[in-house]
Coordinates of C-alpha atoms in Angstrom, one line a residue:
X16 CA 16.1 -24.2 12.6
X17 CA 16.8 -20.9 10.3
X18 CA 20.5 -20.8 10.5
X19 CA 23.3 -20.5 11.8
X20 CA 22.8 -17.5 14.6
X21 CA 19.2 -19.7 15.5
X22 CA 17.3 -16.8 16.9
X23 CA 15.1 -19.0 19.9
X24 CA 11.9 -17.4 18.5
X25 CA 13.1 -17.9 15.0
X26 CA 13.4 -21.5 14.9
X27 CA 10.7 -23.7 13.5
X28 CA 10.1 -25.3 17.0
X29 CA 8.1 -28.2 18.3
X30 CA 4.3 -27.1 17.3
X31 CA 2.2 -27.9 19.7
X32 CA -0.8 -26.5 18.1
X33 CA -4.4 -25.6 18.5
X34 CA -6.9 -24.9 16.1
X35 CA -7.2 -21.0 15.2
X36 CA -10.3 -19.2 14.5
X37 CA -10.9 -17.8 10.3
X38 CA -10.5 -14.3 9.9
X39 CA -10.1 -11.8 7.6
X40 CA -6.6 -11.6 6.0
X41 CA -4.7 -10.3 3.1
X42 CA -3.7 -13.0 0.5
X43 CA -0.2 -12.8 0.9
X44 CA 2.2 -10.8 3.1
X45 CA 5.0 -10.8 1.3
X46 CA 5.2 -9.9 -2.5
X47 CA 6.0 -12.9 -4.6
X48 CA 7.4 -12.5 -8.6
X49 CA 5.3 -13.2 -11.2
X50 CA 6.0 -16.7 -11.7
X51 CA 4.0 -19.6 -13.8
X52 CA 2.6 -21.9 -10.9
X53 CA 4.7 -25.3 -10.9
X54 CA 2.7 -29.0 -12.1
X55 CA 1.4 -30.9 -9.1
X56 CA 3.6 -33.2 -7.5
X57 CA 1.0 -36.1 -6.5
X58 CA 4.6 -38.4 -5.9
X59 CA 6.0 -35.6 -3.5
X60 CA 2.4 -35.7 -1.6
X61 CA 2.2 -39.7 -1.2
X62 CA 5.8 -39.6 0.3
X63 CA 4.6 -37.3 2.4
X64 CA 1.5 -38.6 3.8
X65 CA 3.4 -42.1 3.8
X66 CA 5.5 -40.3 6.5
X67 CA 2.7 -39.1 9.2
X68 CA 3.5 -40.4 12.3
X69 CA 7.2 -40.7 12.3
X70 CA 9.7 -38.8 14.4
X71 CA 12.8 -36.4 13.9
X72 CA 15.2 -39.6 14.1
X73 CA 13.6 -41.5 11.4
X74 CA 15.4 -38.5 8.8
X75 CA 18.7 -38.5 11.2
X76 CA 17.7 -34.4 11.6
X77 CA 20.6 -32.4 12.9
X78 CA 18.3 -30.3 15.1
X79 CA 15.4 -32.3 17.1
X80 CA 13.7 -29.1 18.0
X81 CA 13.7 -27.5 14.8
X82 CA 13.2 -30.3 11.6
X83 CA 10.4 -28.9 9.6
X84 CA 13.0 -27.6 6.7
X85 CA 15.1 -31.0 7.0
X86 CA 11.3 -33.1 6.4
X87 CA 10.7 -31.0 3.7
X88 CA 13.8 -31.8 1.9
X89 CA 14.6 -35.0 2.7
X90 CA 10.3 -35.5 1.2
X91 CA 11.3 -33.1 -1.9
X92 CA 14.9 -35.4 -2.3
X93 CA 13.2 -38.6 -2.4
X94 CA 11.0 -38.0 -5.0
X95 CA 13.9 -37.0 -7.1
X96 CA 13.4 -33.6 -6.7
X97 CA 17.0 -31.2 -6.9
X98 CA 17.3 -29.3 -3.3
X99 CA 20.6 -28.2 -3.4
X100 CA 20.2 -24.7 -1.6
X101 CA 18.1 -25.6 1.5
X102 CA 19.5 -26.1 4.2
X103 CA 18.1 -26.6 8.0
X104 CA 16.2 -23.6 7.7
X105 CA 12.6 -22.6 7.3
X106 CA 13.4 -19.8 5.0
X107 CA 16.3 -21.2 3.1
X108 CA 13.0 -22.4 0.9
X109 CA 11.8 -19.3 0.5
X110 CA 15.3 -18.5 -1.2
X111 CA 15.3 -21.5 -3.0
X112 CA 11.9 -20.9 -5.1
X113 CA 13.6 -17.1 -6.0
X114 CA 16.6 -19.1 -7.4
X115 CA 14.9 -22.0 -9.1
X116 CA 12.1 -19.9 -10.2
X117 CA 9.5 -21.6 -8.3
X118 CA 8.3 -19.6 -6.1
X119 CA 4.5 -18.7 -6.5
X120 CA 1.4 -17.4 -5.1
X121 CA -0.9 -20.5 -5.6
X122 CA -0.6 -23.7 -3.8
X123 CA -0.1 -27.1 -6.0
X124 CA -0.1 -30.5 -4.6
X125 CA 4.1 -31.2 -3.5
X126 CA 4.4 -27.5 -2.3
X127 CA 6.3 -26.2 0.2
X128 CA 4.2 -23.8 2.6
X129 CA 5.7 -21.1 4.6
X130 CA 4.8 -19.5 7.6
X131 CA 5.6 -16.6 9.7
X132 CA 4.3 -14.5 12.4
X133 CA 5.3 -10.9 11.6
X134 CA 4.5 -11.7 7.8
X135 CA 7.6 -11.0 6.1
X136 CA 9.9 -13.7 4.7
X137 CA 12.3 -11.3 3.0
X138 CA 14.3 -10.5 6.5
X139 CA 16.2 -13.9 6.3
X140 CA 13.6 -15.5 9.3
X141 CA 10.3 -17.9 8.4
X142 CA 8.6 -19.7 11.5
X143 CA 7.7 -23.1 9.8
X144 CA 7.4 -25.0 6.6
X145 CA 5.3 -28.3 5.5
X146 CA 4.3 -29.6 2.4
X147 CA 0.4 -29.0 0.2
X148 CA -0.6 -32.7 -0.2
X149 CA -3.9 -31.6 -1.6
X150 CA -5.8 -28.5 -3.2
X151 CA -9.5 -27.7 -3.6
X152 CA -9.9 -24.0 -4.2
X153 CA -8.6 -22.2 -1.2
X154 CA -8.4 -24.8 0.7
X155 CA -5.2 -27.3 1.3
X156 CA -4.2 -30.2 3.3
X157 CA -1.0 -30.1 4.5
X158 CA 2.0 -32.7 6.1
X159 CA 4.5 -31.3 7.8
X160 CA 7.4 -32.5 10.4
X161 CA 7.7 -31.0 13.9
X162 CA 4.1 -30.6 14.8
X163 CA 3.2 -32.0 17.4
X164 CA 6.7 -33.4 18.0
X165 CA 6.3 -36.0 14.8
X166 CA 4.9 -35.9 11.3
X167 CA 1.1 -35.0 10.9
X168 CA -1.0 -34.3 8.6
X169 CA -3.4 -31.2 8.7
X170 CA -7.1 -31.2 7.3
X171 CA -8.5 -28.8 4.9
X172 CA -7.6 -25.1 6.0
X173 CA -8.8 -22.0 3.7
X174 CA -4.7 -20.3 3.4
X175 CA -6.1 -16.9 2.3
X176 CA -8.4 -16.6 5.7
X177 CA -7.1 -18.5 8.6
X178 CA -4.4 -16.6 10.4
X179 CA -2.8 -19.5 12.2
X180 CA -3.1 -22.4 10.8
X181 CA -0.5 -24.2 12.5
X182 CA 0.4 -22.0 15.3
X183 CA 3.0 -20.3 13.0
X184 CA 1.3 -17.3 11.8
X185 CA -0.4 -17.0 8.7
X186 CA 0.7 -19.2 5.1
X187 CA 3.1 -16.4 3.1
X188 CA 4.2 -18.3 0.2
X189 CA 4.3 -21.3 -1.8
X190 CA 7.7 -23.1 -3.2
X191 CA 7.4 -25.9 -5.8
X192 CA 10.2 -28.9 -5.8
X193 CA 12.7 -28.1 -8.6
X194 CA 13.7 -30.9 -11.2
X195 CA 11.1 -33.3 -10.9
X196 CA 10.4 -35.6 -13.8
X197 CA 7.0 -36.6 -12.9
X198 CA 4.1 -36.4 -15.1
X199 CA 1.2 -35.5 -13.0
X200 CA -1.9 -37.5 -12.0
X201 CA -5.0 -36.5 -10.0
X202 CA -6.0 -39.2 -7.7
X203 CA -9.9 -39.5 -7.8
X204 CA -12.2 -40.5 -4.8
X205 CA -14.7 -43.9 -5.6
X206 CA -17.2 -45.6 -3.6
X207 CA -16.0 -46.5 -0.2
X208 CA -13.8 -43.7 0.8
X209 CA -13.9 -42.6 4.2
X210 CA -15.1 -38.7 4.6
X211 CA -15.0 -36.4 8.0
X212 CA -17.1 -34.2 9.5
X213 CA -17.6 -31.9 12.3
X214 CA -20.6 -30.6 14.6
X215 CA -19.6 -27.9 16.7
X216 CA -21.5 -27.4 20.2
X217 CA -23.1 -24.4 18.4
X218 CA -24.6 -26.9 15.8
X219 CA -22.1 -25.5 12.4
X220 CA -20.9 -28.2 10.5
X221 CA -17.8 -28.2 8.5
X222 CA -18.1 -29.9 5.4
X223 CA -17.2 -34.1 4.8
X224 CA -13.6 -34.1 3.6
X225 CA -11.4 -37.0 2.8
X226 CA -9.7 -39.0 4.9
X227 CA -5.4 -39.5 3.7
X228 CA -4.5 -43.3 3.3
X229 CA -2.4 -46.1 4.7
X230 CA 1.2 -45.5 3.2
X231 CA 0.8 -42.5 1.4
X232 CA -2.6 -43.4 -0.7
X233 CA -4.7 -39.8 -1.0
X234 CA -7.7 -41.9 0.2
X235 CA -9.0 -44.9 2.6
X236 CA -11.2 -46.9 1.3
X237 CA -13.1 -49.2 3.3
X238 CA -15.8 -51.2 4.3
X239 CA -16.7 -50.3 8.0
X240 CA -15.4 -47.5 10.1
X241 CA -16.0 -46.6 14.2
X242 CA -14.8 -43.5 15.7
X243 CA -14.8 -42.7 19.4
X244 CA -13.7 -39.8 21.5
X245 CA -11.1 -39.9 24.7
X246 CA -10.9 -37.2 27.5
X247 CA -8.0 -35.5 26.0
X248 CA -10.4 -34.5 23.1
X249 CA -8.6 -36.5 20.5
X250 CA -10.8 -39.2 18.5
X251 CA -9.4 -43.0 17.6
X252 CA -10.6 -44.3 14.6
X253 CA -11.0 -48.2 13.3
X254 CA -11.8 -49.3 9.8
X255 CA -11.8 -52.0 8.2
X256 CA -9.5 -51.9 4.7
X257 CA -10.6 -53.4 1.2
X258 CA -7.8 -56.2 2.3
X259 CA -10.5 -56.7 5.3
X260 CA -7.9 -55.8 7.9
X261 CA -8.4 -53.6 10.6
X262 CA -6.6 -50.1 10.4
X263 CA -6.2 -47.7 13.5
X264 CA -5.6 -43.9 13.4
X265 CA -6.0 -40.9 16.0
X266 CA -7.3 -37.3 15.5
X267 CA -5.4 -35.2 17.5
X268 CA -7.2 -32.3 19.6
X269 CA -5.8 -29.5 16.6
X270 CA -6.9 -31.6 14.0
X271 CA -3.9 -33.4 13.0
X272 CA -3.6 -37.4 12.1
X273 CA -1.3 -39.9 13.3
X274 CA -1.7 -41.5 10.6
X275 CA -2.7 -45.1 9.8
X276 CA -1.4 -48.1 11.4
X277 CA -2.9 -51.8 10.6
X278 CA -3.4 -53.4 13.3
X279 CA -1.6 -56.7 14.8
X280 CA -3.7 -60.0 14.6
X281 CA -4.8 -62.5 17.3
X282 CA -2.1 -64.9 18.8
X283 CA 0.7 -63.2 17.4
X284 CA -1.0 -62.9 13.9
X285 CA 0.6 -60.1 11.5
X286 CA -3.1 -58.6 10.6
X287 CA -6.3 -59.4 12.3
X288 CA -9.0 -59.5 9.7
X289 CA -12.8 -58.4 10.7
X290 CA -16.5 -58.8 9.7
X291 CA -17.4 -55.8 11.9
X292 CA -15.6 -53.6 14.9
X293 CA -16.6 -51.0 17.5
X294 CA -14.5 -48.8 19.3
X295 CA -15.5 -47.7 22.7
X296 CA -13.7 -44.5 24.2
X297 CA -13.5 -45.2 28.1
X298 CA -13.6 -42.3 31.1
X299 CA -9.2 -43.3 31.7
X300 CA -8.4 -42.4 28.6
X301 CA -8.1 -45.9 27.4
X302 CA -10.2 -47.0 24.0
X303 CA -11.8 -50.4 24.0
X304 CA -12.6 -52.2 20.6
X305 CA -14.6 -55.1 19.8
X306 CA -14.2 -57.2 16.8
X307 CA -16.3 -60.0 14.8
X308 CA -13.2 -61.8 13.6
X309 CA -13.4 -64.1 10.4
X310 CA -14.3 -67.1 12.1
X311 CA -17.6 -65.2 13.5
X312 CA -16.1 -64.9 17.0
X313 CA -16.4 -61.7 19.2
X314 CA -13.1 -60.7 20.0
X315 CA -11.7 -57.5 22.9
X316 CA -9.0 -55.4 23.0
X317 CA -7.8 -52.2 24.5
X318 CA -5.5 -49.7 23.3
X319 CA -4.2 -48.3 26.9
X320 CA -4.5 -44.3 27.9
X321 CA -0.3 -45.0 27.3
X322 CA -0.4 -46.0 24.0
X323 CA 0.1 -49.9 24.4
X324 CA -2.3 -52.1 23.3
X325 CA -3.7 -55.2 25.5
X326 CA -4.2 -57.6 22.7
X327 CA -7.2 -59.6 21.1
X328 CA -8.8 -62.4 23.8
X329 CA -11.5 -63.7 22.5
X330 CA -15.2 -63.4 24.4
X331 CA -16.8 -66.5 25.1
X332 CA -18.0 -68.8 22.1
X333 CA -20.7 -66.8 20.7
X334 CA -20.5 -65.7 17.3
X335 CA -22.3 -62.5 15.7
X336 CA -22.9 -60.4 12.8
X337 CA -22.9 -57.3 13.7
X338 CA -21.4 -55.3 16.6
X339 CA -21.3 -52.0 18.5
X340 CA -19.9 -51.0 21.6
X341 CA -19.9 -47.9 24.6
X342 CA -18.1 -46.6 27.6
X343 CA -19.9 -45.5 30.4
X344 CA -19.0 -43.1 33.0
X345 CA -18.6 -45.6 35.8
X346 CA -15.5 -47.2 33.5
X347 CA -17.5 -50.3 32.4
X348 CA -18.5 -50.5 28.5
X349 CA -21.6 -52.5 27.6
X350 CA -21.8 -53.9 23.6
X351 CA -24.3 -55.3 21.4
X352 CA -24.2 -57.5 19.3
X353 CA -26.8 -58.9 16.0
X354 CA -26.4 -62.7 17.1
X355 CA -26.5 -65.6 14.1
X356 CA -30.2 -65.7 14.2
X357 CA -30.9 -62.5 13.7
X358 CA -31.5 -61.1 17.1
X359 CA -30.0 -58.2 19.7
X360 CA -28.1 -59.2 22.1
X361 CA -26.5 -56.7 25.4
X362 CA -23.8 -57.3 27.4
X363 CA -21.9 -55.3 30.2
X364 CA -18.1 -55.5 30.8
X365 CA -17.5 -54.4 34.0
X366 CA -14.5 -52.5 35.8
X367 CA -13.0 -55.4 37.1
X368 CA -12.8 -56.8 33.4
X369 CA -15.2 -59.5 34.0
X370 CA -18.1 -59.9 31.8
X371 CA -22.1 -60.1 32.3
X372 CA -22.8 -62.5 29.5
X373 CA -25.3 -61.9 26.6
X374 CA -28.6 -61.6 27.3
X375 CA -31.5 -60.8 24.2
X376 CA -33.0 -57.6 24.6
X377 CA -37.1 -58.0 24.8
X378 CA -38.5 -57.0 21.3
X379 CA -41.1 -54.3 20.6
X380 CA -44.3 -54.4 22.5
X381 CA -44.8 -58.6 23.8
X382 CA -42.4 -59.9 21.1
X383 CA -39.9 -61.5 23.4
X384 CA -36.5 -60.6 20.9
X385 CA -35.7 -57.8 18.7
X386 CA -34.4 -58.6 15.3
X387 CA -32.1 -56.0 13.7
X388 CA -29.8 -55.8 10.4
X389 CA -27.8 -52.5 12.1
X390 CA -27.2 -51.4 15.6
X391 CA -25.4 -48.8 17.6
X392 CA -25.3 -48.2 21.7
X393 CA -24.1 -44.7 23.7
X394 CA -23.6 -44.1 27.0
X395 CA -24.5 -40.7 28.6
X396 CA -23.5 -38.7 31.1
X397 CA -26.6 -39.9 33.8
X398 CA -25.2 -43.7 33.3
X399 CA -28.2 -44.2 30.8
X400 CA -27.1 -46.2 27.8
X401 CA -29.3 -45.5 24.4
X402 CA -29.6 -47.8 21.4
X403 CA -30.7 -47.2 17.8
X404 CA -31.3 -50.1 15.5
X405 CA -32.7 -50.9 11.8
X406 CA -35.6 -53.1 12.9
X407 CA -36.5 -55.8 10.3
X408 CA -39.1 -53.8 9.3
X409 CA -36.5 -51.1 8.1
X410 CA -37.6 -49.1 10.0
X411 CA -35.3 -47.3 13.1
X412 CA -36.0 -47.7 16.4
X413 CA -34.8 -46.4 19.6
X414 CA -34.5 -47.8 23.4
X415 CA -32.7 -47.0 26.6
X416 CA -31.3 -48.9 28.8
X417 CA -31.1 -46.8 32.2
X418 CA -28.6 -46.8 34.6
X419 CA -30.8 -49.0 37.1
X420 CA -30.4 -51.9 34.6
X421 CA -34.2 -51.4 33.6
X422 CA -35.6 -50.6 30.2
X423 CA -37.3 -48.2 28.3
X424 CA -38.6 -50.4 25.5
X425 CA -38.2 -50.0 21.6
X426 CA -40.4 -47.3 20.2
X427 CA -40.2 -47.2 16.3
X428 CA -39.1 -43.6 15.5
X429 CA -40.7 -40.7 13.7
X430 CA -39.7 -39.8 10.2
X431 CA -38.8 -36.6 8.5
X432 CA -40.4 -34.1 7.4
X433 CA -43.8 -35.5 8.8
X434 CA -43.3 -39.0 7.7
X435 CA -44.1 -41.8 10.6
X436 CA -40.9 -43.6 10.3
X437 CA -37.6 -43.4 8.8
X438 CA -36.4 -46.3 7.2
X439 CA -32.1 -46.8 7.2
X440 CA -30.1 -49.0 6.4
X441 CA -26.9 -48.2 8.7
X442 CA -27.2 -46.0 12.3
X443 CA -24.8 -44.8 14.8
X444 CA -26.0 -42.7 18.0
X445 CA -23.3 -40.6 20.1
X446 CA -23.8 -39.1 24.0
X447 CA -23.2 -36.1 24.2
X448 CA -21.4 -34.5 27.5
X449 CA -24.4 -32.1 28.0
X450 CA -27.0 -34.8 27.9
X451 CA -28.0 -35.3 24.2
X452 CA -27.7 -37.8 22.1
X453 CA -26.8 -37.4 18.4
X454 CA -27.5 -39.6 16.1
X455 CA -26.7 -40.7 12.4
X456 CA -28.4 -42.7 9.6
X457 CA -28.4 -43.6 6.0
X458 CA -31.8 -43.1 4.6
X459 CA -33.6 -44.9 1.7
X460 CA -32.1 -41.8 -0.4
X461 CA -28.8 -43.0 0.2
X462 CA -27.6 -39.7 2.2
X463 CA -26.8 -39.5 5.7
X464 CA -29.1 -37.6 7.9
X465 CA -28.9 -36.4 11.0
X466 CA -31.1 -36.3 14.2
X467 CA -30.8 -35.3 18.1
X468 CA -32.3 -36.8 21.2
X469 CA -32.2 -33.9 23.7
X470 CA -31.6 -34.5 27.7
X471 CA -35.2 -33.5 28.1
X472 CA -36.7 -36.4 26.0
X473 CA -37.5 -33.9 23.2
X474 CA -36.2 -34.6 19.7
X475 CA -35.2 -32.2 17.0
X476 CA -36.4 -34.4 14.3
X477 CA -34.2 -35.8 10.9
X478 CA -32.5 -33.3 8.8
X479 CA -30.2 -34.3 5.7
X480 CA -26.6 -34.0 5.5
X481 CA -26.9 -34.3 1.7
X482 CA -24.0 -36.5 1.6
X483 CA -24.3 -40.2 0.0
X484 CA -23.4 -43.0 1.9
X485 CA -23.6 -46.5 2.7
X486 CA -22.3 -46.8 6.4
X487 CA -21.9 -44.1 9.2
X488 CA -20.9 -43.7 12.6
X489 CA -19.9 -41.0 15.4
X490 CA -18.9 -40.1 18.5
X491 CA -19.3 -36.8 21.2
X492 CA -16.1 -35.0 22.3
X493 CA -15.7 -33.3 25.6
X494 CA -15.8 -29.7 24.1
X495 CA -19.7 -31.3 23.2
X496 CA -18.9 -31.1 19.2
X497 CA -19.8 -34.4 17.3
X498 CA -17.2 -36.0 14.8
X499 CA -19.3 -38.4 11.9
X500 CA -17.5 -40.6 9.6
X501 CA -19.1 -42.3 6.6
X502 CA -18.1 -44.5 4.0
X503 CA -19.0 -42.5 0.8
X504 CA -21.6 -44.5 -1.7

C-alpha cells in the first residue's frame, strides 16, 4: 500500500515474480543527499530471515495485498529500531531516511530497499520495499514480505545492474533503521556451511553463495544435504543440521526460499534425527525422501504435490549406511543403499507403493557385489537409471541400470586431465531432461568437480569447480539448468 488514495498500480502488490535478465543500468535513479552510510544492522537481518515463510496475518497487516511497508516496520520495530513516520506505504520509507538522515546510496546489512518502475521516488509513489540481509560488493540478499504472497528471501542480486530484481523495477535507494543501539557484528562462514550453485542449460554457472539459516542464523551448517527438482521448476532441499536433525526448505522457480523448517519425527516424534537422507523429486509433483534413521533403519516419506507430508514408515528391517534415491518418469523411484557390510544394494518402489526388495548389484567384472563408501542414482528421461559410486578402491565408477531391468555393468571412470581414474570421496549424478547426466564429486584436492555424461554415451570429461568441499549433491530442473549444493570444507 502507498497511501491513502492507493493508486491499483501504485500499491506494493502480491509479487509473483520471475527472475529478470542483468543489464546495463544507472546506479541510482533518483538523487539521494550526501549522507554517511548507516552501521550494519546484523539483529535487523536475523529477524528478518527468522521470518521467511510467514504470511501477511502473522503481522495483523491492515492491507493483505499490499504489506511489504508494514514487514519492514514491524522487522525495523522489533529490533528496537524508532519508525515513527512509516506508515503502510512503500515510500513513506523513502521519507523517513530524508527525515532521520538515513537515507543513502550504499546498501548495509538491515536496510530498507526501494523499488520502482518509472524510477523516481520523489513523486510520493514507490512499487515495493524489503530489507538487505547481506552485502558482498554489489551484490545483496534481500527478505522481503509480499513476494510470492509470504515472506521470502532473495539470493544474491548485483542492485547497480539487474533491472528487476523482484518484478518491481529497478533498487532506487537505500534507508537505514533509525535508533538502533546495536553494536555491529559480521557473522563469518566455517566448515560445514551449505553453498548454491547454478548451471544454466547454456553451461554458465553462477557463483556458490550461502545458504540463510534456520531461525534467522546467516548460515546452515550441516552435515549432509540432497536437493531435487519438481515439475513446477522449484527445488526441495533436505539437510541434516549440526543437532543431526533433518531440515526441509524449497527454492522457488524466481529464486526465492521458503525458508527452513525441521522436520517432524517418526511416530509422532518432535524431530526425526538422520545418519543419511535422499530426496527424490517424482513426475506429480510430489518429493519422496528416504532416511537412515538413528537406529540404522531405512525409513520413507513423501511430501505431497499439496504441500502435506505422508509421514515416516519404516522399510523392511534392513539397516544401511549410506543412501540415495530417484524418481523415474513412470512415477516409481528406485534407491540404493551401502548395506552394513559394505556392499550396494537397489531397490524399486513402484506406483502402487509397494516395494521390490533389495537386491546387491553384481560388482565389477565376475566380483559378484560392489562395495562402495558413497553413492548416488538418477533417472533419465528414456526410463534408464544411472549410478556413480566411490568404489573401495577410491576410485569412481559408473553403471546403468536400463529401463528393461538389465545392466550395464560398473566401468571405473576416467580421470582429469589425462589421468585414468579420479578418485572422490563424496558423488552425486543428476538426469537431465535432454538426456544428459550431470555429475558432481569431491576430488582428492578437496574441491568439487564437475563432469557430464551426454545422451550419446560421450563424456565431457572432469573440470574443477574450485570450490572446497566435503559433501555434494544435485539435481536437473525442467528448464535443463543443474542446481549443486555442497557442504563447504
Amino acid at each position: 500500500m502507498e497511501n491513502t488514495t492507493m493508486s491499483a498500480r501504485r500499491s506494493s502488490r502480491m509479487l509473483t515474480v520471475a527472475l529478470t535478465s542483468f543489464v546495463a543500468a544507472p546506479m541510482l535513479a533518483v538523487a539521494l543527499p550526501a549522507v554517511s552510510a548507516q552501521a550494519e544492522s546484523q539483529t535487523v537481518a536475523s529477524i528478518a530471515r527468522a521470518q521467511v515463510g510467514n504470511t501477511c496475518g502473522d503481522y495483523d497487516c491492515q492491507y493483505p495485498g499490499a504489506w511489504c511497508a508494514e514487514f519492514t516496520r514491524w522487522v525495523w520495530n522489533k529490533a528496537g529500531a524508532n519508525t515513527s513516520g512509516i506508515s503502510a506505504a512503500a515510500v513513506s520509507i523513502y521519507q523517513y531516511g530524508k527525515n532521520k538522515g538515513t537515507l543513502h546510496s550504499t546498501p548495509q546489512v538491515g536496510d530498507a530497499v526501494l523499488y520502482d518502475k518509472d524510477g523516481n521516488l520523489n513523486d510520493g509513489e514507490a512499487d515495493h520495499v524489503n530489507i538487505v540481509v547481506a552485502v558482498s560488493g554489489d551484490s545483496i540478499q534481500t527478505v522481503g514480505g509480499n513476494e510470492s504472497g509470504g515472506v521470502r528471501f532473495r539470493e544474491w542480486f548485483n542492485w547497480k545492474t539487474n533491472s528487476s530484481p523482484v518484478g518491481a523495477g529497478r533498487a532506487l535507494a537505500f534507508v537505514g533503521p533509525a535508533g538502533l543501539p546495536e553494536t555491529p557484528t559480521t557473522p563469518v562462514s566455517q566448515g560445514g556451511d551449505l553453498y548454491h550453485s547454478l548451471r544454466d542449460a547454456g553451461g554458465t554457472w553462477t557463483s556458490f553463495q550461502p545458504l540463510n539459516g534456520f531461525g534467522g542464523a546467516s548460515f546452515f551448517n550441516a552435515t549432509q544435504e540432497s536437493i531435487t527438482a519438481t515439475p513446477d521448476g522449484s527445488t526441495q532441499t533436505l539437510a541434516t543440521g549440526k543437532d543431526g536433525n533433518l531440515y526441509h526448505t524449497i527454492r522457488y522457480p524466481d529464486g526465492t526460499w521458503q525458508g527452513w523448517n525441521r522436520m517432524d519425527g517418526a511416530n509422532g516424534a518432535a524431530t526425526f534425527a538422520a545418519q543419511d537422507q535422499a530426496l527424490a523429486g517424482m513426475p506429480n509433483g510430489d518429493a519422496q525422501t528416504m532416511a537412515i534413521g538413528n537406529n540404522g533403519r531405512i525409513y520413507h516419506n513423501a511430501r505431497y504435490a499439496d504441500r502435506t507430508w505422508q509421514g515416516w514408515n519404516q522399510v523392511g528391517d534392513w539397516q544401511a549406511k549410506k543412501i540415495s534415491a530417484t524418481g523415474m518418469p513412470d512415477g516409481s523411484m528406485q534407491s540404493l543403499i551401502v548395506g552394513t557390510n559394505g556392499n550396494v544394494y537397489h531397490n524399486v518402489r513402484k506406483t502402487d507403493g509397494t516395494w521390490q526388495g533389495w537386491f546387491a548389484v553384481d560388482g565389477a567384472g565376475t566380483a559378484a557385489t560392489f562395495a562402495a563408501s558413497s553413492i548416488a542414482i538418477a533417472g533419465l528421461p528414456n526410463g534408464d537409471a544411472q549410478l556413480l559410486a566411490v568404489g573401495n578402491d577410491g576410485n569412481t565408477w559408473h553403471n546403468i541400470r536400463k529401463a528393461d531391468g538389465t545392466w550395464q555393468g560398473w566401468k571405473r571412470m576416467d580421470g582429469a586431465n589425462g589421468a585414468t581414474t579420479f578418485a572422490a570421496s563424496s558423488v552425486a549424478i543428476a538426469g537431465l531432461p535432454n538426456g544428459d547426466a550431470q555429475l558432481l564429486a569431491v576430488g582428492n584436492d578437496g574441491k568439487a568437480w564437475h563432469d557430464i555424461r551426454k545422451a550419446d554415451g560421450t563424456w565431457q570429461g572432469w573440470k574443477t569447480t574450485g570450490q572446497g568441499a566435503h559433501e555434494v549433491s544435485l539435481t536437473g530442473t525442467p528448464d535443463g539448468s543443474a542446481q549443486m549444493l555442497i557442504t563447504r570444507d
